[in-house]
Amino acid sequence: SMLSRGHGARRLGQLMSLIAVYIIFKRQLYIVLFAIDTNIVPAARDICMMWHVQSGSSFFERFAKLFNSCVLFDVPASLKLIVEDKLRGCVDPHLARMSPADEAHLSSIHRPTTFTFSGILGCVLMVPQIAYSLHHLYLPADTEVDEEPLEDDRGLEIRNLKETVRRLEQRLENEEQEREASSKRRIQRC
């Protein structure tokens, strides 16, 4: 198979998870920068987004209403209270969710910050992976850890367990035959 252990599936999986972590952290950076630029707390945007979802009828909105049935408090009433009292009905365009255009705008305005963040995050996430991937080039061949013996040990353990089970089944079968034979002898004696 193409994704077996010998063809880099583990490294591919690690790379995919690193990319996902990088995207999540980058999104969080943009959320913080957007909050600083607009002077609006991200929680206010989240509350307005939830308010709009609660008042709609699309699939996701119905899913949100299903979620409400699992919560112990009245979500729509709580949202209504916050939206009407604190957020003035969520009509301010600054309370809208951050769009990809906003991210591009933030990236251009805060270019040094985003480059520095990307560089530091890339180093923290990628340098250990690159070092692990290239360690075999710098270590002598006899010090490289081979993962096959671990599987061989497991295979040996499995074989030993199967042999033990086979012996116990044979022993049980012999004892059952002895019981049958002794019960037949008792019957013949009577």
XYZ file of N, CA and C in Angstrom:
570
model
N 0.830 -1.183 0.000
C 0.000 0.000 0.000
C 0.874 1.246 0.000
N 0.400 2.297 -0.607
C 1.173 3.518 -0.718
C 1.341 4.191 0.644
N 0.366 4.061 1.529
C 0.432 4.721 2.822
C 0.901 3.795 3.936
N 1.633 2.734 3.589
C 2.167 1.877 4.628
C 3.302 2.585 5.337
N 3.761 2.011 6.418
C 4.754 2.656 7.251
C 6.038 2.953 6.495
N 6.420 2.111 5.573
C 7.666 2.295 4.856
C 7.625 3.381 3.792
N 6.464 3.862 3.428
C 6.348 4.852 2.360
C 6.050 6.266 2.871
N 6.271 6.516 4.141
C 6.142 7.864 4.665
C 4.770 8.262 5.153
N 3.895 7.326 5.419
C 2.543 7.681 5.874
C 2.587 8.386 7.222
N 3.492 7.955 8.094
C 3.589 8.604 9.402
C 4.024 10.053 9.233
N 5.001 10.279 8.388
C 5.461 11.657 8.168
C 4.390 12.492 7.471
N 3.650 11.873 6.561
C 2.558 12.590 5.907
C 1.499 12.993 6.929
N 1.158 12.087 7.827
C 0.195 12.390 8.884
C 0.692 13.495 9.796
N 1.982 13.452 10.142
C 2.550 14.505 10.976
C 2.537 15.839 10.246
N 2.870 15.814 8.969
C 2.872 17.046 8.190
C 1.471 17.648 8.111
N 0.475 16.806 7.895
C -0.902 17.296 7.821
C -1.340 17.896 9.154
N -0.975 17.254 10.266
C -1.355 17.804 11.569
C -0.601 19.101 11.851
N 0.654 19.217 11.423
C 1.409 20.456 11.603
C 0.786 21.597 10.803
N 0.360 21.300 9.598
C -0.290 22.329 8.778
C -1.592 22.778 9.436
N -2.356 21.827 9.969
C -3.610 22.179 10.648
C -3.336 23.050 11.874
N -2.323 22.706 12.645
C -1.977 23.502 13.829
C -1.528 24.895 13.411
N -0.731 24.980 12.351
C -0.266 26.275 11.859
C -1.457 27.150 11.438
N -2.409 26.568 10.715
C -3.580 27.334 10.264
C -4.400 27.813 11.456
N -4.569 26.964 12.455
C -5.346 27.349 13.643
C -4.660 28.498 14.384
N -3.343 28.384 14.586
C -2.624 29.449 15.282
C -2.614 30.748 14.468
N -2.477 30.630 13.165
C -2.483 31.828 12.317
C -3.855 32.508 12.396
N -4.907 31.729 12.381
C -6.261 32.282 12.503
C -6.415 33.008 13.849
N -5.875 32.428 14.899
C -5.955 33.073 16.206
C -5.193 34.395 16.219
N -4.057 34.435 15.532
C -3.323 35.693 15.425
C -4.177 36.755 14.744
N -4.825 36.380 13.643
C -5.670 37.337 12.927
C -6.852 37.785 13.787
N -7.405 36.884 14.586
C -8.521 37.257 15.463
C -8.061 38.312 16.476
N -6.870 38.103 17.040
C -6.341 39.079 18.001
C -6.048 40.411 17.311
N -5.421 40.371 16.139
C -5.125 41.613 15.418
C -6.399 42.348 15.015
N -7.419 41.583 14.604
C -8.699 42.185 14.228
C -9.349 42.842 15.438
N -9.251 42.190 16.594
C -9.817 42.759 17.811
C -9.086 44.049 18.192
N -7.768 44.058 18.022
C -6.998 45.266 18.344
C -7.350 46.398 17.384
N -7.446 46.083 16.106
C -7.737 47.118 15.106
C -9.140 47.698 15.241
N -10.123 46.860 15.539
C -11.508 47.334 15.597
C -11.945 47.716 17.001
N -11.133 47.376 17.993
C -11.436 47.650 19.396
C -12.739 46.962 19.825
N -12.956 45.754 19.269
C -14.130 44.958 19.626
C -13.641 43.574 20.052
N -14.095 43.150 21.211
C -13.695 41.854 21.748
C -14.229 40.728 20.838
N -13.413 39.699 20.563
C -13.879 38.587 19.706
C -15.140 37.903 20.225
N -15.337 37.883 21.528
C -16.541 37.253 22.084
C -17.800 37.969 21.610
N -17.737 39.285 21.421
C -18.907 40.028 20.925
C -19.264 39.577 19.517
N -18.246 39.356 18.671
C -18.508 38.852 17.315
C -19.112 37.449 17.370
N -18.590 36.629 18.275
C -19.109 35.264 18.401
C -20.565 35.273 18.858
N -20.885 36.158 19.787
C -22.272 36.249 20.261
C -23.193 36.702 19.138
N -22.756 37.694 18.352
C -23.581 38.156 17.222
C -23.738 37.061 16.174
N -22.658 36.326 15.906
C -22.758 35.218 14.946
C -23.766 34.182 15.446
N -23.699 33.858 16.747
C -24.642 32.890 17.306
C -26.066 33.442 17.265
N -26.224 34.721 17.460
C -27.546 35.354 17.394
C -28.129 35.216 15.991
N -27.318 35.482 14.977
C -27.782 35.358 13.588
C -28.100 33.900 13.241
N -27.322 32.985 13.774
C -27.582 31.564 13.527
C -28.892 31.153 14.186
N -29.135 31.630 15.396
C -30.362 31.271 16.117
C -31.614 31.779 15.417
N -31.492 32.881 14.705
C -32.686 33.468 14.089
C -32.901 33.028 12.647
N -32.055 32.165 12.102
C -32.176 31.730 10.711
C -32.821 30.374 10.575
N -32.812 29.839 9.326
C -33.446 28.536 9.098
C -32.629 27.641 8.165
N -31.350 27.872 8.009
C -30.528 26.987 7.185
C -30.180 25.730 7.982
N -29.433 24.812 7.357
C -29.060 23.558 8.016
C -28.274 23.830 9.291
N -27.282 24.703 9.215
C -26.451 24.997 10.374
C -27.265 25.675 11.476
N -28.222 26.469 11.071
C -29.067 27.130 12.040
C -29.968 26.117 12.741
N -30.463 25.145 11.993
C -31.254 24.082 12.610
C -30.384 23.230 13.531
N -29.137 23.024 13.114
C -28.202 22.269 13.948
C -27.940 23.014 15.260
N -27.811 24.330 15.193
C -27.614 25.137 16.401
C -28.825 25.017 17.313
N -30.004 24.974 16.726
C -31.216 24.831 17.535
C -31.267 23.446 18.179
N -30.742 22.427 17.488
C -30.643 21.097 18.071
C -29.689 21.141 19.264
N -28.604 21.866 19.118
C -27.655 22.037 20.220
C -28.342 22.678 21.421
N -29.221 23.626 21.173
C -29.931 24.305 22.262
C -30.737 23.327 23.106
N -31.261 22.280 22.476
C -32.059 21.319 23.227
C -31.194 20.496 24.181
N -29.899 20.497 23.979
C -28.992 19.733 24.842
C -28.418 20.578 25.981
N -28.649 21.868 25.949
C -28.089 22.775 26.942
C -29.100 22.980 28.059
N -28.588 23.141 29.269
C -29.472 23.258 30.428
C -30.118 24.630 30.592
N -29.582 25.657 29.946
C -30.174 26.985 30.076
C -30.781 27.397 28.737
N -31.526 28.438 28.754
C -32.238 28.913 27.563
C -31.282 29.788 26.730
N -30.688 29.208 25.696
C -29.709 29.912 24.874
C -30.325 31.109 24.157
N -31.443 30.959 23.447
C -31.996 32.129 22.751
C -32.321 33.289 23.688
N -32.863 32.992 24.863
C -33.198 34.064 25.802
C -31.935 34.754 26.308
N -30.899 33.984 26.608
C -29.635 34.563 27.064
C -29.009 35.413 25.975
N -29.026 34.900 24.733
C -28.475 35.665 23.623
C -29.254 36.956 23.406
N -30.580 36.841 23.481
C -31.425 38.027 23.267
C -31.125 39.101 24.303
N -30.952 38.680 25.527
C -30.655 39.625 26.606
C -29.333 40.356 26.337
N -28.313 39.617 25.959
C -27.002 40.227 25.709
C -27.038 41.085 24.453
N -27.653 40.565 23.392
C -27.666 41.287 22.114
C -28.439 42.597 22.238
N -29.596 42.568 22.877
C -30.398 43.785 22.978
C -29.788 44.796 23.948
N -29.256 44.322 25.072
C -28.742 45.247 26.091
C -27.343 45.759 25.773
N -26.453 44.871 25.401
C -25.051 45.258 25.272
C -24.616 45.541 23.832
N -25.144 44.809 22.875
C -24.637 44.891 21.502
C -25.577 45.628 20.556
N -26.617 46.235 21.067
C -27.559 47.052 20.277
C -28.066 46.314 19.025
N -28.431 45.063 19.196
C -29.060 44.310 18.113
C -28.107 43.735 17.087
N -26.825 43.821 17.300
C -25.807 43.254 16.379
C -25.932 43.839 14.971
N -26.266 45.103 14.852
C -26.402 45.711 13.532
C -25.133 46.424 13.090
N -24.214 46.655 13.986
C -22.955 47.322 13.660
C -22.140 46.421 12.728
N -21.674 46.910 11.577
C -20.901 46.069 10.655
C -19.573 45.596 11.249
N -19.079 46.269 12.261
C -17.839 45.829 12.916
C -18.043 44.558 13.734
N -19.294 44.209 14.000
C -19.586 43.003 14.766
C -19.714 41.768 13.879
N -19.535 41.947 12.572
C -19.611 40.807 11.646
C -18.366 39.935 11.818
N -18.487 38.699 11.407
C -17.345 37.772 11.487
C -16.207 38.237 10.591
N -15.015 37.832 10.958
C -13.842 38.187 10.168
C -13.842 37.355 8.885
N -13.718 38.032 7.754
C -13.740 37.358 6.460
C -12.307 37.167 5.953
N -12.119 36.352 4.912
C -10.784 36.223 4.308
C -10.233 37.559 3.807
N -11.125 38.459 3.351
C -10.668 39.787 2.933
C -10.109 40.566 4.119
N -10.740 40.403 5.291
C -10.216 41.042 6.502
C -8.852 40.479 6.870
N -8.691 39.165 6.713
C -7.395 38.539 6.997
C -6.320 39.084 6.061
N -6.658 39.224 4.782
C -5.681 39.765 3.823
C -5.328 41.208 4.179
N -6.333 41.986 4.568
C -6.097 43.374 4.973
C -5.201 43.431 6.215
N -5.475 42.570 7.197
C -4.655 42.531 8.403
C -3.230 42.097 8.095
N -3.104 41.144 7.177
C -1.772 40.671 6.796
C -0.956 41.790 6.157
N -1.617 42.615 5.348
C -0.879 43.716 4.709
C -0.549 44.836 5.690
N -1.444 45.106 6.624
C -1.201 46.167 7.606
C -0.136 45.741 8.626
N -0.236 44.511 9.078
C 0.654 44.004 10.128
C 1.669 43.015 9.555
N 2.232 43.322 8.423
C 3.156 42.400 7.757
C 4.323 41.971 8.657
N 5.025 42.890 9.351
C 6.137 42.430 10.206
C 5.677 41.479 11.313
N 4.516 41.760 11.883
C 4.001 40.908 12.951
C 3.660 39.520 12.414
N 2.961 39.480 11.273
C 2.575 38.173 10.732
C 3.796 37.391 10.254
N 4.789 38.054 9.669
C 6.001 37.343 9.250
C 6.766 36.808 10.458
N 6.891 37.638 11.481
C 7.588 37.197 12.692
C 6.862 36.024 13.334
N 5.538 36.142 13.435
C 4.734 35.061 14.014
C 4.879 33.780 13.193
N 4.792 33.905 11.876
C 4.921 32.727 11.012
C 6.303 32.106 11.138
N 7.327 32.947 11.212
C 8.682 32.428 11.359
C 8.885 31.686 12.660
N 8.434 32.291 13.749
C 8.587 31.645 15.058
C 7.769 30.365 15.118
N 6.525 30.425 14.669
C 5.668 29.237 14.699
C 6.221 28.149 13.780
N 6.707 28.555 12.602
C 7.307 27.576 11.697
C 8.512 26.900 12.328
N 9.340 27.674 13.009
C 10.509 27.084 13.680
C 10.087 26.129 14.785
N 9.142 26.562 15.583
C 8.702 25.721 16.701
C 8.078 24.417 16.196
N 7.335 24.490 15.114
C 6.646 23.300 14.616
C 7.502 22.463 13.665
N 8.266 23.129 12.793
C 8.934 22.398 11.717
C 10.360 21.941 12.035
N 11.116 22.709 12.799
C 12.519 22.335 13.042
C 12.634 20.947 13.671
N 11.838 20.601 14.692
C 11.944 19.236 15.224
C 11.597 18.167 14.181
N 10.620 18.453 13.332
C 10.244 17.471 12.315
C 11.345 17.304 11.271
N 11.935 18.402 10.867
C 13.021 18.334 9.886
C 14.214 17.611 10.487
N 14.543 17.919 11.742
C 15.655 17.239 12.403
C 15.386 15.746 12.501
N 14.174 15.370 12.834
C 13.840 13.953 12.915
C 13.924 13.286 11.540
N 13.463 13.976 10.526
C 13.481 13.406 9.180
C 14.899 13.233 8.647
N 15.808 14.111 9.046
C 17.163 14.076 8.504
C 18.182 13.458 9.455
N 17.752 12.995 10.613
C 18.721 12.492 11.577
C 19.494 11.282 11.051
N 18.888 10.506 10.183
C 19.574 9.322 9.672
C 20.766 9.686 8.783
N 20.798 10.908 8.249
C 21.923 11.334 7.424
C 23.160 11.625 8.259
N 22.980 11.966 9.520
C 24.090 12.397 10.359
C 24.502 11.379 11.396
N 23.684 10.376 11.641
C 24.027 9.349 12.619
C 24.681 8.173 11.914
N 25.617 7.515 12.567
C 26.173 6.289 11.992
C 25.078 5.231 11.845
N 25.250 4.364 10.883
C 24.208 3.387 10.563
C 23.920 2.455 11.724
N 24.928 2.112 12.557
C 24.703 1.154 13.627
C 23.954 1.757 14.818
N 23.866 3.073 14.939
C 23.146 3.691 16.054
C 21.696 4.002 15.719
N 21.309 3.811 14.479
C 19.930 4.111 14.099
C 18.995 3.096 14.735
N 17.905 3.593 15.275
C 16.938 2.734 15.933
C 16.096 2.043 14.870
N 16.017 0.734 14.973
C 15.228 -0.040 14.028
C 13.917 -0.405 14.707
N 12.812 -0.129 14.052
C 11.506 -0.380 14.647
C 11.012 -1.805 14.401
N 11.670 -2.548 13.550
C 11.223 -3.899 13.241
C 11.297 -4.845 14.443
N 12.377 -4.781 15.272
C 12.412 -5.714 16.400
C 11.211 -5.586 17.315
N 10.677 -4.377 17.461
C 9.497 -4.196 18.282
C 8.344 -5.020 17.719
N 8.181 -4.989 16.417
C 7.124 -5.792 15.798
C 7.448 -7.274 15.903
N 8.741 -7.632 15.774
C 9.120 -9.029 15.914
C 8.840 -9.517 17.328
N 9.104 -8.671 18.331
C 8.804 -9.034 19.715
C 7.312 -9.242 19.904
N 6.515 -8.370 19.302
C 5.063 -8.534 19.386
C 4.624 -9.812 18.691
N 5.205 -10.049 17.533
C 4.865 -11.271 16.794
C 5.247 -12.502 17.586
N 6.415 -12.482 18.230
C 6.850 -13.611 19.057
C 5.909 -13.787 20.239
N 5.508 -12.686 20.849
C 4.583 -12.758 21.973
C 3.238 -13.321 21.532
N 2.775 -12.907 20.380
C 1.499 -13.423 19.856
C 1.617 -14.914 19.575
N 2.723 -15.316 18.958
C 2.922 -16.761 18.693
C 2.958 -17.553 19.988
N 3.655 -17.026 21.013
C 3.713 -17.718 22.304
C 2.332 -17.836 22.927
N 1.540 -16.752 22.847
C 0.184 -16.802 23.389
C -0.687 -17.804 22.631
N -0.542 -17.845 21.320
C -1.310 -18.809 20.530
C -0.907 -20.237 20.883
N 0.373 -20.464 21.097
C 0.849 -21.801 21.479
C 0.315 -22.189 22.849
N 0.284 -21.229 23.773
C -0.266 -21.489 25.106
C -1.750 -21.817 25.013
N -2.479 -21.080 24.216
C -3.910 -21.349 24.023
C -4.108 -22.729 23.412
N -3.269 -23.077 22.422
C -3.389 -24.399 21.783
C -3.126 -25.514 22.790
N -2.094 -25.354 23.648
C -1.799 -26.370 24.675
C -2.933 -26.486 25.678
N -3.498 -25.335 26.102
C -4.600 -25.373 27.059
C -5.848 -26.011 26.456
N -6.101 -25.741 25.173
C -7.244 -26.381 24.507
C -7.027 -27.888 24.416
N -5.802 -28.318 24.119
C -5.482 -29.742 24.038
C -5.643 -30.392 25.405
N -5.175 -29.696 26.455
C -5.293 -30.219 27.813
C -6.752 -30.355 28.198
N -7.562 -29.334 27.875
C -8.989 -29.391 28.171
C -9.661 -30.537 27.439
N -9.288 -30.715 26.182
C -9.859 -31.811 25.390
C -9.475 -33.155 25.997
N -8.229 -33.329 26.431
C -7.796 -34.586 27.058
C -8.556 -34.835 28.358
N -8.740 -33.796 29.175
C -9.477 -33.952 30.434
C -10.929 -34.314 30.171
N -11.525 -33.741 29.138
C -12.912 -34.076 28.803
C -13.011 -35.536 28.352
N -12.035 -35.986 27.576
C -12.034 -37.388 27.141
C -11.855 -38.318 28.331
N -10.996 -37.957 29.283
C -10.807 -38.783 30.481
C -12.079 -38.840 31.303
N -12.792 -37.706 31.434
C -14.051 -37.696 32.176
C -15.085 -38.596 31.509
N -15.160 -38.511 30.173
C -16.110 -39.352 29.444
C -15.761 -40.822 29.619
N -14.499 -41.127 29.542
C -14.063 -42.520 29.698
C -14.348 -43.014 31.114
N -14.088 -42.182 32.132
C -14.342 -42.617 33.513
C -15.842 -42.749 33.763
N -16.649 -41.875 33.169
C -18.098 -42.005 33.364
C -18.623 -43.261 32.663
N -18.039 -43.621 31.507
C -18.445 -44.855 30.817
C -18.054 -46.076 31.641
N -16.890 -46.041 32.274
C -16.455 -47.164 33.131
C -17.362 -47.303 34.329
N -17.781 -46.175 34.926
C -18.689 -46.246 36.054
C -20.024 -46.840 35.628
N -20.476 -46.458 34.461
C -21.750 -46.968 33.954
C -21.638 -48.471 33.708
N -20.511 -48.914 33.161
C -20.318 -50.349 32.878
C -20.206 -51.150 34.160
N -19.660 -50.586 35.219
C -19.539 -51.280 36.482
C -20.907 -51.474 37.125
N -21.762 -50.542 36.921
C -23.088 -50.610 37.558
C -23.925 -51.574 36.831
